mmCIF file of C-alpha atoms in Angstrom:
data_model
loop_
_atom_site.group_PDB
_atom_site.id
_atom_site.type_symbol
_atom_site.label_atom_id
_atom_site.label_comp_id
_atom_site.label_asym_id
_atom_site.label_seq_id
_atom_site.Cartn_x
_atom_site.Cartn_y
_atom_site.Cartn_z
ATOM 1 C CA UNK O 1403 -11.262 176.433 94.866
ATOM 2 C CA UNK O 1404 -14.789 175.091 95.321
ATOM 3 C CA UNK O 1405 -14.894 171.765 93.495
ATOM 4 C CA UNK O 1406 -18.227 170.261 94.583
ATOM 5 C CA UNK O 1407 -21.001 170.556 97.085
ATOM 6 C CA UNK O 1408 -23.582 168.288 98.563
ATOM 7 C CA UNK O 1409 -26.805 168.671 100.564
ATOM 8 C CA UNK O 1410 -26.585 167.818 104.249
ATOM 9 C CA UNK O 1411 -29.245 166.089 106.300
ATOM 10 C CA UNK O 1412 -30.812 169.433 107.233
ATOM 11 C CA UNK O 1413 -30.914 170.575 103.605
ATOM 12 C CA UNK O 1414 -27.899 172.859 104.003
ATOM 13 C CA UNK O 1415 -25.208 172.749 101.375
ATOM 14 C CA UNK O 1416 -21.898 171.548 102.776
ATOM 15 C CA UNK O 1417 -18.763 172.542 100.941
ATOM 16 C CA UNK O 1418 -16.393 169.720 99.941
ATOM 17 C CA UNK O 1419 -13.730 172.127 98.749
ATOM 18 C CA UNK O 1420 -10.132 171.119 99.496
ATOM 19 C CA UNK O 1421 -7.562 173.640 100.530
ATOM 20 C CA UNK O 1422 -4.177 172.014 100.280
ATOM 21 C CA UNK O 1423 -2.042 172.452 103.333
ATOM 22 C CA UNK O 1424 1.391 173.741 102.390
ATOM 23 C CA UNK O 1425 4.477 172.194 103.999
ATOM 24 C CA UNK O 1426 8.026 173.590 103.811
ATOM 25 C CA UNK O 1427 10.242 171.831 101.304
ATOM 26 C CA UNK O 1428 12.685 170.932 104.082
ATOM 27 C CA UNK O 1429 9.897 169.219 106.033
ATOM 28 C CA UNK O 1430 8.796 167.223 102.978
ATOM 29 C CA UNK O 1431 12.367 166.118 102.252
ATOM 30 C CA UNK O 1432 12.839 165.053 105.865
ATOM 31 C CA UNK O 1433 9.619 163.021 105.777
ATOM 32 C CA UNK O 1434 10.734 161.223 102.597
ATOM 33 C CA UNK O 1435 14.152 160.451 104.111
ATOM 34 C CA UNK O 1436 12.531 159.061 107.247
ATOM 35 C CA UNK O 1437 10.525 156.627 105.122
ATOM 36 C CA UNK O 1438 13.287 155.605 102.740
ATOM 37 C CA UNK O 1439 15.994 155.227 105.402
ATOM 38 C CA UNK O 1440 14.065 152.565 107.293
ATOM 39 C CA UNK O 1441 12.929 149.761 104.963
ATOM 40 C CA UNK O 1442 11.030 148.136 107.831
ATOM 41 C CA UNK O 1443 8.767 151.112 108.402
ATOM 42 C CA UNK O 1444 5.425 151.905 106.781
ATOM 43 C CA UNK O 1445 3.738 154.984 105.343
ATOM 44 C CA UNK O 1446 1.228 154.927 108.197
ATOM 45 C CA UNK O 1447 3.889 154.839 110.944
ATOM 46 C CA UNK O 1448 5.931 157.695 109.521
ATOM 47 C CA UNK O 1449 2.877 159.798 108.657
ATOM 48 C CA UNK O 1450 1.423 159.381 112.141
ATOM 49 C CA UNK O 1451 4.722 160.427 113.699
ATOM 50 C CA UNK O 1452 4.811 163.610 111.602
ATOM 51 C CA UNK O 1453 1.121 164.448 111.916
ATOM 52 C CA UNK O 1454 0.258 164.082 108.235
ATOM 53 C CA UNK O 1455 -1.833 161.619 106.248
ATOM 54 C CA UNK O 1456 -0.255 158.452 104.856
ATOM 55 C CA UNK O 1457 -1.584 159.326 101.385
ATOM 56 C CA UNK O 1458 0.226 162.670 101.495
ATOM 57 C CA UNK O 1459 3.469 160.938 102.435
ATOM 58 C CA UNK O 1460 2.947 158.351 99.691
ATOM 59 C CA UNK O 1461 2.586 161.138 97.100
ATOM 60 C CA UNK O 1462 5.766 162.847 98.367
ATOM 61 C CA UNK O 1463 7.729 159.608 98.097
ATOM 62 C CA UNK O 1464 6.316 158.978 94.632
ATOM 63 C CA UNK O 1465 7.347 162.467 93.493
ATOM 64 C CA UNK O 1466 10.810 162.008 94.968
ATOM 65 C CA UNK O 1467 11.323 158.749 93.120
ATOM 66 C CA UNK O 1468 10.149 160.296 89.888
ATOM 67 C CA UNK O 1469 12.703 163.043 90.317
ATOM 68 C CA UNK O 1470 15.352 160.413 90.996
ATOM 69 C CA UNK O 1471 14.409 158.577 87.760
ATOM 70 C CA UNK O 1472 12.850 155.617 89.582
ATOM 71 C CA UNK O 1473 9.654 153.949 88.492
ATOM 72 C CA UNK O 1474 6.590 155.226 90.328
ATOM 73 C CA UNK O 1475 5.623 151.634 90.858
ATOM 74 C CA UNK O 1476 8.928 150.835 92.543
ATOM 75 C CA UNK O 1477 8.517 149.624 96.099
ATOM 76 C CA UNK O 1478 11.076 149.462 98.859
ATOM 77 C CA UNK O 1479 13.134 146.283 99.164
ATOM 78 C CA UNK O 1480 10.021 144.208 99.961
ATOM 79 C CA UNK O 1481 9.734 143.769 96.186
ATOM 80 C CA UNK O 1482 12.669 141.364 96.205
ATOM 81 C CA UNK O 1483 10.446 138.576 97.552
ATOM 82 C CA UNK O 1484 7.923 139.166 94.808
ATOM 83 C CA UNK O 1485 7.069 135.856 93.137
ATOM 84 C CA UNK O 1486 8.587 133.817 95.934
ATOM 85 C CA UNK O 1487 6.501 131.575 98.116
ATOM 86 C CA UNK O 1488 6.919 129.537 101.232
ATOM 87 C CA UNK O 1489 10.392 129.163 102.705
ATOM 88 C CA UNK O 1490 12.067 131.173 99.943
ATOM 89 C CA UNK O 1491 9.881 134.165 100.652
ATOM 90 C CA UNK O 1492 10.724 133.986 104.367
ATOM 91 C CA UNK O 1493 14.466 133.840 103.642
ATOM 92 C CA UNK O 1494 14.240 136.787 101.223
ATOM 93 C CA UNK O 1495 12.395 138.859 103.806
ATOM 94 C CA UNK O 1496 14.958 138.011 106.485
ATOM 95 C CA UNK O 1497 17.795 138.999 104.144
ATOM 96 C CA UNK O 1498 16.097 142.300 103.429
ATOM 97 C CA UNK O 1499 15.745 143.051 107.142
ATOM 98 C CA UNK O 1500 19.364 142.084 107.832
ATOM 99 C CA UNK O 1501 20.628 144.360 105.066
ATOM 100 C CA UNK O 1502 18.469 147.170 106.375
ATOM 101 C CA UNK O 1503 19.842 146.661 109.888
ATOM 102 C CA UNK O 1504 23.400 146.553 108.553
ATOM 103 C CA UNK O 1505 22.861 149.816 106.687
ATOM 104 C CA UNK O 1506 21.492 151.346 109.873
ATOM 105 C CA UNK O 1507 24.499 150.207 111.930
ATOM 106 C CA UNK O 1508 26.933 151.518 109.302
ATOM 107 C CA UNK O 1509 25.157 154.866 109.251
ATOM 108 C CA UNK O 1510 25.258 155.124 113.051
ATOM 109 C CA UNK O 1511 28.946 154.187 113.037
ATOM 110 C CA UNK O 1512 29.695 156.906 110.499
ATOM 111 C CA UNK O 1513 27.672 159.411 112.512
ATOM 112 C CA UNK O 1514 29.492 158.595 115.760
ATOM 113 C CA UNK O 1515 32.911 158.761 114.076
ATOM 114 C CA UNK O 1516 32.078 162.135 112.649
ATOM 115 C CA UNK O 1517 30.664 163.297 115.977
ATOM 116 C CA UNK O 1518 33.784 162.231 117.912
ATOM 117 C CA UNK O 1519 35.931 164.564 115.791
ATOM 118 C CA UNK O 1520 33.303 167.311 115.902
ATOM 119 C CA UNK O 1521 32.936 167.389 119.695
ATOM 120 C CA UNK O 1522 36.689 167.464 120.314
ATOM 121 C CA UNK O 1523 36.361 166.236 123.901
ATOM 122 C CA UNK O 1524 33.245 168.197 124.839
ATOM 123 C CA UNK O 1525 29.853 166.553 124.981
ATOM 124 C CA UNK O 1526 27.310 169.167 125.956
ATOM 125 C CA UNK O 1527 23.709 168.713 124.865
ATOM 126 C CA UNK O 1528 23.904 171.928 122.850
ATOM 127 C CA UNK O 1529 26.897 170.545 120.938
ATOM 128 C CA UNK O 1530 24.857 167.476 119.964
ATOM 129 C CA UNK O 1531 22.007 169.613 118.655
ATOM 130 C CA UNK O 1532 24.499 171.719 116.706
ATOM 131 C CA UNK O 1533 25.967 168.570 115.174
ATOM 132 C CA UNK O 1534 22.494 167.369 114.120
ATOM 133 C CA UNK O 1535 21.771 170.754 112.567
ATOM 134 C CA UNK O 1536 24.997 170.868 110.573
ATOM 135 C CA UNK O 1537 24.713 167.289 109.250
ATOM 136 C CA UNK O 1538 20.959 167.043 108.648
ATOM 137 C CA UNK O 1539 21.439 167.126 104.850
ATOM 138 C CA UNK O 1540 23.648 164.014 104.909
ATOM 139 C CA UNK O 1541 21.613 161.937 107.351
ATOM 140 C CA UNK O 1542 18.021 162.267 108.489
ATOM 141 C CA UNK O 1543 17.309 164.150 111.700
ATOM 142 C CA UNK O 1544 15.685 161.014 113.075
ATOM 143 C CA UNK O 1545 18.805 158.918 112.518
ATOM 144 C CA UNK O 1546 21.135 161.610 113.850
ATOM 145 C CA UNK O 1547 19.090 162.078 117.008
ATOM 146 C CA UNK O 1548 18.896 158.326 117.591
ATOM 147 C CA UNK O 1549 22.657 157.881 117.189
ATOM 148 C CA UNK O 1550 23.441 160.786 119.534
ATOM 149 C CA UNK O 1551 20.697 159.824 122.010
ATOM 150 C CA UNK O 1552 18.833 163.126 121.892
ATOM 151 C CA UNK O 1553 15.158 163.718 121.195
ATOM 152 C CA UNK O 1554 13.974 165.176 117.909
ATOM 153 C CA UNK O 1555 11.555 167.381 119.812
ATOM 154 C CA UNK O 1556 14.440 168.799 121.812
ATOM 155 C CA UNK O 1557 16.401 169.445 118.614
ATOM 156 C CA UNK O 1558 13.524 171.306 116.945
ATOM 157 C CA UNK O 1559 12.924 173.341 120.103
ATOM 158 C CA UNK O 1560 16.616 174.235 120.159
ATOM 159 C CA UNK O 1561 16.450 175.197 116.482
ATOM 160 C CA UNK O 1562 13.383 177.400 117.007
ATOM 161 C CA UNK O 1563 15.116 179.256 119.835
ATOM 162 C CA UNK O 1564 18.086 180.219 117.648
ATOM 163 C CA UNK O 1565 16.990 183.899 117.296
ATOM 164 C CA UNK O 1566 16.624 184.220 121.070
ATOM 165 C CA UNK O 1567 20.078 182.717 121.615
ATOM 166 C CA UNK O 1568 21.601 185.099 119.087
ATOM 167 C CA UNK O 1569 19.989 188.065 120.865
ATOM 168 C CA UNK O 1570 21.255 186.839 124.255
ATOM 169 C CA UNK O 1571 24.773 186.348 122.881
ATOM 170 C CA UNK O 1572 24.746 189.905 121.519
ATOM 171 C CA UNK O 1573 23.539 191.262 124.876
ATOM 172 C CA UNK O 1574 26.255 189.308 126.711
ATOM 173 C CA UNK O 1575 28.902 190.643 124.346
ATOM 174 C CA UNK O 1576 27.751 194.232 124.929
ATOM 175 C CA UNK O 1577 27.675 193.719 128.718
ATOM 176 C CA UNK O 1578 31.166 192.216 128.625
ATOM 177 C CA UNK O 1579 32.490 195.350 126.915
ATOM 178 C CA UNK O 1580 31.067 197.504 129.738
ATOM 179 C CA UNK O 1581 32.409 195.107 132.386
ATOM 180 C CA UNK O 1582 35.906 195.363 130.893
ATOM 181 C CA UNK O 1583 35.670 199.149 130.948
ATOM 182 C CA UNK O 1584 34.799 199.259 134.669
ATOM 183 C CA UNK O 1585 37.442 196.629 135.414
ATOM 184 C CA UNK O 1586 40.079 198.780 133.704
ATOM 185 C CA UNK O 1587 38.841 201.853 135.580
ATOM 186 C CA UNK O 1588 39.450 200.006 138.864
ATOM 187 C CA UNK O 1589 42.986 199.201 137.650
ATOM 188 C CA UNK O 1590 42.060 195.532 137.521
ATOM 189 C CA UNK O 1591 41.115 195.273 141.194
ATOM 190 C CA UNK O 1592 37.296 195.002 141.176
ATOM 191 C CA UNK O 1593 35.515 191.661 141.198
ATOM 192 C CA UNK O 1594 31.896 190.953 140.270
ATOM 193 C CA UNK O 1595 30.212 192.557 143.353
ATOM 194 C CA UNK O 1596 31.783 195.991 142.859
ATOM 195 C CA UNK O 1597 31.492 195.911 139.062
ATOM 196 C CA UNK O 1598 27.799 195.033 139.435
ATOM 197 C CA UNK O 1599 27.306 198.177 141.538
ATOM 198 C CA UNK O 1600 29.136 200.248 138.902
ATOM 199 C CA UNK O 1601 26.855 198.845 136.197
ATOM 200 C CA UNK O 1602 23.737 199.578 138.237
ATOM 201 C CA UNK O 1603 24.818 203.175 138.816
ATOM 202 C CA UNK O 1604 25.412 203.578 135.079
ATOM 203 C CA UNK O 1605 21.821 202.523 134.381
ATOM 204 C CA UNK O 1606 22.488 198.866 133.505
ATOM 205 C CA UNK O 1607 19.976 196.267 134.735
ATOM 206 C CA UNK O 1608 22.028 193.168 135.464
ATOM 207 C CA UNK O 1609 22.491 190.806 138.408
ATOM 208 C CA UNK O 1610 25.746 189.811 140.064
ATOM 209 C CA UNK O 1611 25.580 186.157 138.994
ATOM 210 C CA UNK O 1612 25.445 187.161 135.342
ATOM 211 C CA UNK O 1613 28.339 189.573 135.823
ATOM 212 C CA UNK O 1614 30.343 186.798 137.501
ATOM 213 C CA UNK O 1615 29.556 184.421 134.628
ATOM 214 C CA UNK O 1616 30.555 186.927 131.948
ATOM 215 C CA UNK O 1617 33.766 187.759 133.812
ATOM 216 C CA UNK O 1618 34.588 184.069 134.120
ATOM 217 C CA UNK O 1619 33.975 183.456 130.409
ATOM 218 C CA UNK O 1620 36.051 186.499 129.436
ATOM 219 C CA UNK O 1621 38.861 185.589 131.841
ATOM 220 C CA UNK O 1622 38.407 188.781 133.899
ATOM 221 C CA UNK O 1623 39.390 188.540 137.570
ATOM 222 C CA UNK O 1624 39.493 190.942 140.450
ATOM 223 C CA UNK O 1625 42.328 190.889 142.951
ATOM 224 C CA UNK O 1626 41.586 188.489 145.790
ATOM 225 C CA UNK O 1627 43.186 187.987 149.165
ATOM 226 C CA UNK O 1628 44.162 184.526 150.365
ATOM 227 C CA UNK O 1629 43.018 184.186 153.936
ATOM 228 C CA UNK O 1630 45.257 182.412 156.434
ATOM 229 C CA UNK O 1631 44.290 181.089 159.830
ATOM 230 C CA UNK O 1632 46.348 182.915 162.464
ATOM 231 C CA UNK O 1633 48.464 180.948 164.907
ATOM 232 C CA UNK O 1634 47.609 181.264 168.624
ATOM 233 C CA UNK O 1635 49.588 184.118 170.224
ATOM 234 C CA UNK O 1636 52.304 183.404 172.786
ATOM 235 C CA UNK O 1637 52.084 184.617 176.355
ATOM 236 C CA UNK O 1638 52.630 188.373 176.746
ATOM 237 C CA UNK O 1639 54.295 189.479 179.996
ATOM 238 C CA UNK O 1640 53.843 193.178 179.119
ATOM 239 C CA UNK O 1641 50.088 192.979 178.385
ATOM 240 C CA UNK O 1642 49.120 194.761 181.613
ATOM 241 C CA UNK O 1643 51.049 197.923 180.686
ATOM 242 C CA UNK O 1644 48.889 198.738 177.633
ATOM 243 C CA UNK O 1645 46.055 196.190 177.289
ATOM 244 C CA UNK O 1646 44.009 195.279 174.255
ATOM 245 C CA UNK O 1647 41.092 197.673 174.628
ATOM 246 C CA UNK O 1648 39.641 196.824 171.210
ATOM 247 C CA UNK O 1649 39.013 193.112 171.665
ATOM 248 C CA UNK O 1650 38.825 192.497 167.893
ATOM 249 C CA UNK O 1651 35.759 194.728 167.657
ATOM 250 C CA UNK O 1652 36.673 196.698 164.533
ATOM 251 C CA UNK O 1653 33.686 199.043 164.633
ATOM 252 C CA UNK O 1654 32.962 202.550 165.869
ATOM 253 C CA UNK O 1655 29.761 204.481 166.475
ATOM 254 C CA UNK O 1656 31.037 207.767 165.062
ATOM 255 C CA UNK O 1657 34.055 209.234 163.258
ATOM 256 C CA UNK O 1658 37.241 210.046 165.214
ATOM 257 C CA UNK O 1659 36.537 207.608 168.054
ATOM 258 C CA UNK O 1660 38.570 204.465 167.354
ATOM 259 C CA UNK O 1661 41.591 203.935 165.103
ATOM 260 C CA UNK O 1662 43.919 201.115 164.136
ATOM 261 C CA UNK O 1663 47.441 201.457 162.772
ATOM 262 C CA UNK O 1664 50.266 199.352 161.411
ATOM 263 C CA UNK O 1665 53.487 199.458 159.387
ATOM 264 C CA UNK O 1666 53.976 197.644 156.086
ATOM 265 C CA UNK O 1667 56.961 197.447 153.753
ATOM 266 C CA UNK O 1668 57.014 198.507 150.094
ATOM 267 C CA UNK O 1669 59.597 196.415 148.159
ATOM 268 C CA UNK O 1670 61.724 198.173 145.519
ATOM 269 C CA UNK O 1671 63.459 196.475 142.585
ATOM 270 C CA UNK O 1672 66.982 197.388 143.777
ATOM 271 C CA UNK O 1673 66.463 195.340 146.952
ATOM 272 C CA UNK O 1674 65.677 198.257 149.247
ATOM 273 C CA UNK O 1675 62.389 199.008 151.000
ATOM 274 C CA UNK O 1676 60.148 201.921 151.813
ATOM 275 C CA UNK O 1677 57.839 201.734 154.821
ATOM 276 C CA UNK O 1678 54.237 202.932 155.176
ATOM 277 C CA UNK O 1679 52.634 203.701 158.546
ATOM 278 C CA UNK O 1680 48.830 204.025 158.640
ATOM 279 C CA UNK O 1681 46.048 205.358 160.864
ATOM 280 C CA UNK O 1682 42.579 204.022 159.882
ATOM 281 C CA UNK O 1683 39.238 205.208 161.293
ATOM 282 C CA UNK O 1684 37.102 202.200 162.251
ATOM 283 C CA UNK O 1685 33.861 204.104 161.639
ATOM 284 C CA UNK O 1686 34.345 204.659 157.912
ATOM 285 C CA UNK O 1687 37.536 202.668 157.120
ATOM 286 C CA UNK O 1688 39.019 205.989 156.001
ATOM 287 C CA UNK O 1689 42.801 206.256 155.950
ATOM 288 C CA UNK O 1690 43.135 209.447 157.980
ATOM 289 C CA UNK O 1691 46.872 209.471 158.643
ATOM 290 C CA UNK O 1692 49.858 207.959 156.856
ATOM 291 C CA UNK O 1693 53.583 208.456 156.376
ATOM 292 C CA UNK O 1694 56.129 206.930 153.968
ATOM 293 C CA UNK O 1695 59.856 206.766 154.712
ATOM 294 C CA UNK O 1696 62.946 204.677 154.027
ATOM 295 C CA UNK O 1697 63.252 203.783 157.744
ATOM 296 C CA UNK O 1698 61.163 202.188 160.491
ATOM 297 C CA UNK O 1699 62.042 204.478 163.391
ATOM 298 C CA UNK O 1700 59.431 205.789 165.802
ATOM 299 C CA UNK O 1701 59.391 209.064 163.839
ATOM 300 C CA UNK O 1702 57.448 207.214 161.098
ATOM 301 C CA UNK O 1703 54.494 206.208 163.292
ATOM 302 C CA UNK O 1704 54.490 209.549 165.102
ATOM 303 C CA UNK O 1705 54.292 211.397 161.748
ATOM 304 C CA UNK O 1706 51.302 209.295 160.645
ATOM 305 C CA UNK O 1707 49.454 209.980 163.931
ATOM 306 C CA UNK O 1708 50.146 213.726 163.813
ATOM 307 C CA UNK O 1709 48.858 213.808 160.232
ATOM 308 C CA UNK O 1710 45.592 212.236 161.406
ATOM 309 C CA UNK O 1711 45.452 214.857 164.173
ATOM 310 C CA UNK O 1712 45.674 217.655 161.574
ATOM 311 C CA UNK O 1713 43.112 216.114 159.175
ATOM 312 C CA UNK O 1714 40.576 215.405 161.953
ATOM 313 C CA UNK O 1715 41.201 218.709 163.713
ATOM 314 C CA UNK O 1716 42.167 216.893 166.922
ATOM 315 C CA UNK O 1717 42.225 213.351 168.312
ATOM 316 C CA UNK O 1718 41.370 214.053 171.941
ATOM 317 C CA UNK O 1719 39.642 211.039 173.524
ATOM 318 C CA UNK O 1720 40.245 208.752 170.541
ATOM 319 C CA UNK O 1721 41.509 205.181 170.913
ATOM 320 C CA UNK O 1722 44.597 204.147 168.906
ATOM 321 C CA UNK O 1723 45.038 200.376 168.550
ATOM 322 C CA UNK O 1724 48.313 198.917 167.219
ATOM 323 C CA UNK O 1725 50.436 195.805 167.395
ATOM 324 C CA UNK O 1726 53.406 195.492 169.742
ATOM 325 C CA UNK O 1727 56.068 196.520 167.261
ATOM 326 C CA UNK O 1728 59.029 198.402 168.742
ATOM 327 C CA UNK O 1729 57.874 201.687 167.175
ATOM 328 C CA UNK O 1730 54.468 201.511 168.893
ATOM 329 C CA UNK O 1731 55.805 200.489 172.323
ATOM 330 C CA UNK O 1732 58.454 203.213 172.233
ATOM 331 C CA UNK O 1733 58.473 206.064 174.720
ATOM 332 C CA UNK O 1734 58.410 208.527 171.790
ATOM 333 C CA UNK O 1735 55.086 207.200 170.500
ATOM 334 C CA UNK O 1736 53.626 207.048 174.019
ATOM 335 C CA UNK O 1737 54.615 210.687 174.567
ATOM 336 C CA UNK O 1738 52.974 211.685 171.250
ATOM 337 C CA UNK O 1739 49.731 209.884 172.174
ATOM 338 C CA UNK O 1740 49.642 211.598 175.555
ATOM 339 C CA UNK O 1741 50.252 214.986 173.969
ATOM 340 C CA UNK O 1742 47.388 214.504 171.480
ATOM 341 C CA UNK O 1743 45.010 213.045 174.074
ATOM 342 C CA UNK O 1744 44.977 209.579 172.495
ATOM 343 C CA UNK O 1745 44.363 206.419 174.536
ATOM 344 C CA UNK O 1746 46.627 203.543 173.499
ATOM 345 C CA UNK O 1747 45.566 199.932 172.877
ATOM 346 C CA UNK O 1748 47.845 197.066 171.861
ATOM 347 C CA UNK O 1749 47.288 193.629 170.367
ATOM 348 C CA UNK O 1750 48.792 190.550 171.980
ATOM 349 C CA UNK O 1751 52.248 189.474 170.880
ATOM 350 C CA UNK O 1752 52.207 187.451 167.646
ATOM 351 C CA UNK O 1753 48.450 187.776 167.148
ATOM 352 C CA UNK O 1754 47.784 189.307 163.731
ATOM 353 C CA UNK O 1755 44.045 188.688 164.229
ATOM 354 C CA UNK O 1756 44.008 191.247 167.060
ATOM 355 C CA UNK O 1757 44.877 193.898 164.464
ATOM 356 C CA UNK O 1758 43.233 192.183 161.483
ATOM 357 C CA UNK O 1759 41.697 195.263 159.892
ATOM 358 C CA UNK O 1760 45.052 197.060 159.605
ATOM 359 C CA UNK O 1761 46.677 193.865 158.313
ATOM 360 C CA UNK O 1762 43.903 193.479 155.725
ATOM 361 C CA UNK O 1763 44.345 197.085 154.597
ATOM 362 C CA UNK O 1764 48.073 196.524 154.016
ATOM 363 C CA UNK O 1765 47.437 193.365 152.020
ATOM 364 C CA UNK O 1766 44.784 195.065 149.897
ATOM 365 C CA UNK O 1767 47.045 198.036 149.160
ATOM 366 C CA UNK O 1768 49.975 195.941 147.938
ATOM 367 C CA UNK O 1769 47.766 193.508 146.085
ATOM 368 C CA UNK O 1770 45.994 196.242 144.132
ATOM 369 C CA UNK O 1771 48.979 198.513 143.571
ATOM 370 C CA UNK O 1772 51.571 195.907 142.635
ATOM 371 C CA UNK O 1773 49.103 193.855 140.526
ATOM 372 C CA UNK O 1774 51.013 190.541 140.801
ATOM 373 C CA UNK O 1775 54.401 192.242 140.514
ATOM 374 C CA UNK O 1776 56.923 191.520 143.248
ATOM 375 C CA UNK O 1777 58.466 194.981 143.511
ATOM 376 C CA UNK O 1778 58.135 198.605 142.497
ATOM 377 C CA UNK O 1779 60.511 199.786 139.780
ATOM 378 C CA UNK O 1780 62.047 202.398 142.097
ATOM 379 C CA UNK O 1781 61.335 204.416 145.233
ATOM 380 C CA UNK O 1782 59.766 207.298 143.291
ATOM 381 C CA UNK O 1783 57.274 204.970 141.612
ATOM 382 C CA UNK O 1784 56.441 203.395 144.975
ATOM 383 C CA UNK O 1785 55.647 206.772 146.543
ATOM 384 C CA UNK O 1786 53.633 207.953 143.538
ATOM 385 C CA UNK O 1787 51.608 204.746 143.146
ATOM 386 C CA UNK O 1788 50.815 204.453 146.865
ATOM 387 C CA UNK O 1789 49.789 208.110 147.206
ATOM 388 C CA UNK O 1790 47.523 207.800 144.146
ATOM 389 C CA UNK O 1791 45.968 204.606 145.486
ATOM 390 C CA UNK O 1792 45.284 206.186 148.882
ATOM 391 C CA UNK O 1793 43.440 209.056 147.206
ATOM 392 C CA UNK O 1794 41.364 206.599 145.205
ATOM 393 C CA UNK O 1795 40.797 204.440 148.306
ATOM 394 C CA UNK O 1796 39.334 207.281 150.340
ATOM 395 C CA UNK O 1797 37.229 208.926 147.634
ATOM 396 C CA UNK O 1798 36.302 206.350 144.948
ATOM 397 C CA UNK O 1799 36.986 202.727 145.856
ATOM 398 C CA UNK O 1800 33.875 200.813 146.897
ATOM 399 C CA UNK O 1801 33.829 199.071 150.292
ATOM 400 C CA UNK O 1802 31.513 196.137 150.870
ATOM 401 C CA UNK O 1803 31.336 196.898 154.600
ATOM 402 C CA UNK O 1804 30.059 200.427 153.807
ATOM 403 C CA UNK O 1805 27.350 199.421 151.351
ATOM 404 C CA UNK O 1806 29.663 199.632 148.323
ATOM 405 C CA UNK O 1807 30.531 203.323 148.666
ATOM 406 C CA UNK O 1808 33.814 205.071 149.488
ATOM 407 C CA UNK O 1809 34.845 206.046 153.059
ATOM 408 C CA UNK O 1810 34.423 209.791 152.520
ATOM 409 C CA UNK O 1811 31.023 209.300 150.847
ATOM 410 C CA UNK O 1812 30.013 207.167 153.826
ATOM 411 C CA UNK O 1813 31.039 209.854 156.326
ATOM 412 C CA UNK O 1814 29.178 212.543 154.373
ATOM 413 C CA UNK O 1815 26.000 210.449 154.128
ATOM 414 C CA UNK O 1816 26.071 209.646 157.836
ATOM 415 C CA UNK O 1817 26.574 213.326 158.652
ATOM 416 C CA UNK O 1818 23.595 214.261 156.445
ATOM 417 C CA UNK O 1819 21.411 211.656 158.155
ATOM 418 C CA UNK O 1820 22.443 212.956 161.567
ATOM 419 C CA UNK O 1821 21.508 216.519 160.587
ATOM 420 C CA UNK O 1822 18.171 215.388 159.146
ATOM 421 C CA UNK O 1823 17.349 213.560 162.366
#
């Protein structure tokens, strides 16, 4: 409301109307507490710190005291030296300051005791701000922040960002639900890289670090392989017969050129074993041939190679690399390779690194199928689970070496590119 006006030096009327600035009730109460909690402070110091006038603060304190039933003329403890002079006045002032300091120490002690129980062993900065927020009605924000050694500015910034934090927490919760769904779909085998690709293909915009963080918080883990350093191989007197033609180069320029194979055991709960022989194409990591039996005779590895021959429509000119197990050095397997036009290659004796890709495949299969179990319930379950996993491996499971797509998808894409060229 316009209360008065005056004429300026240029003859222009200048309004002297006063529009009262409105402050939140919480802010006013905090300002009053800041003044009353520190008897040594002044209206000017507190007002300057809060960005208000000292007269405004004085009026707020006066109103507060009136509401508390105190006399408007009451002054903070400095009134106790009223009427005293000389040495007595000095002593009274010192006593007032000592009592004020003692009250401050007691308050800080109470705050720290309360905080020790509240934190429960953790001491993150966010926890301190949360403690200040929850106890600001008992103690002033200034005193709480001083006791916990945090800045008031930082606390108010944290408080103002509460809506953004709530929105982020909701988004993380929703993303975690989707992560769990893809993790279940992979039968608990996928880690953050593959789940990130699944999320991207479903239309989700999210980076791998965030996926890894959410999985860690939710206790979600993929199945990981513990790598061991291989021991140096012993001397091999038979190396000249069938040499190592692969040289640990587990790559191929096209499908049906280079293969690796191995045998792994499948433990059953009754103490028996089944055995799986594999033939893996180094171009696409596709499992082209395999055989499962309750024995480890040469028939097992021959059956897996003949299956690859049928699926590929011939193996003429292909290289087959294996270890020096008795099945692979047998005359029966050599005869089969010669019949199918396959050139043999063998790793050195005792060197698992020379056939590392086949070894890694076996470890991945058992790790993802058994899922921390030691054995299959029975032979039927072992056959069923392994056959199902092989189908998933070739058609669905993502491979980091193939750009996070399945072996068959990789072969089809490469064939399409070749035709387009």
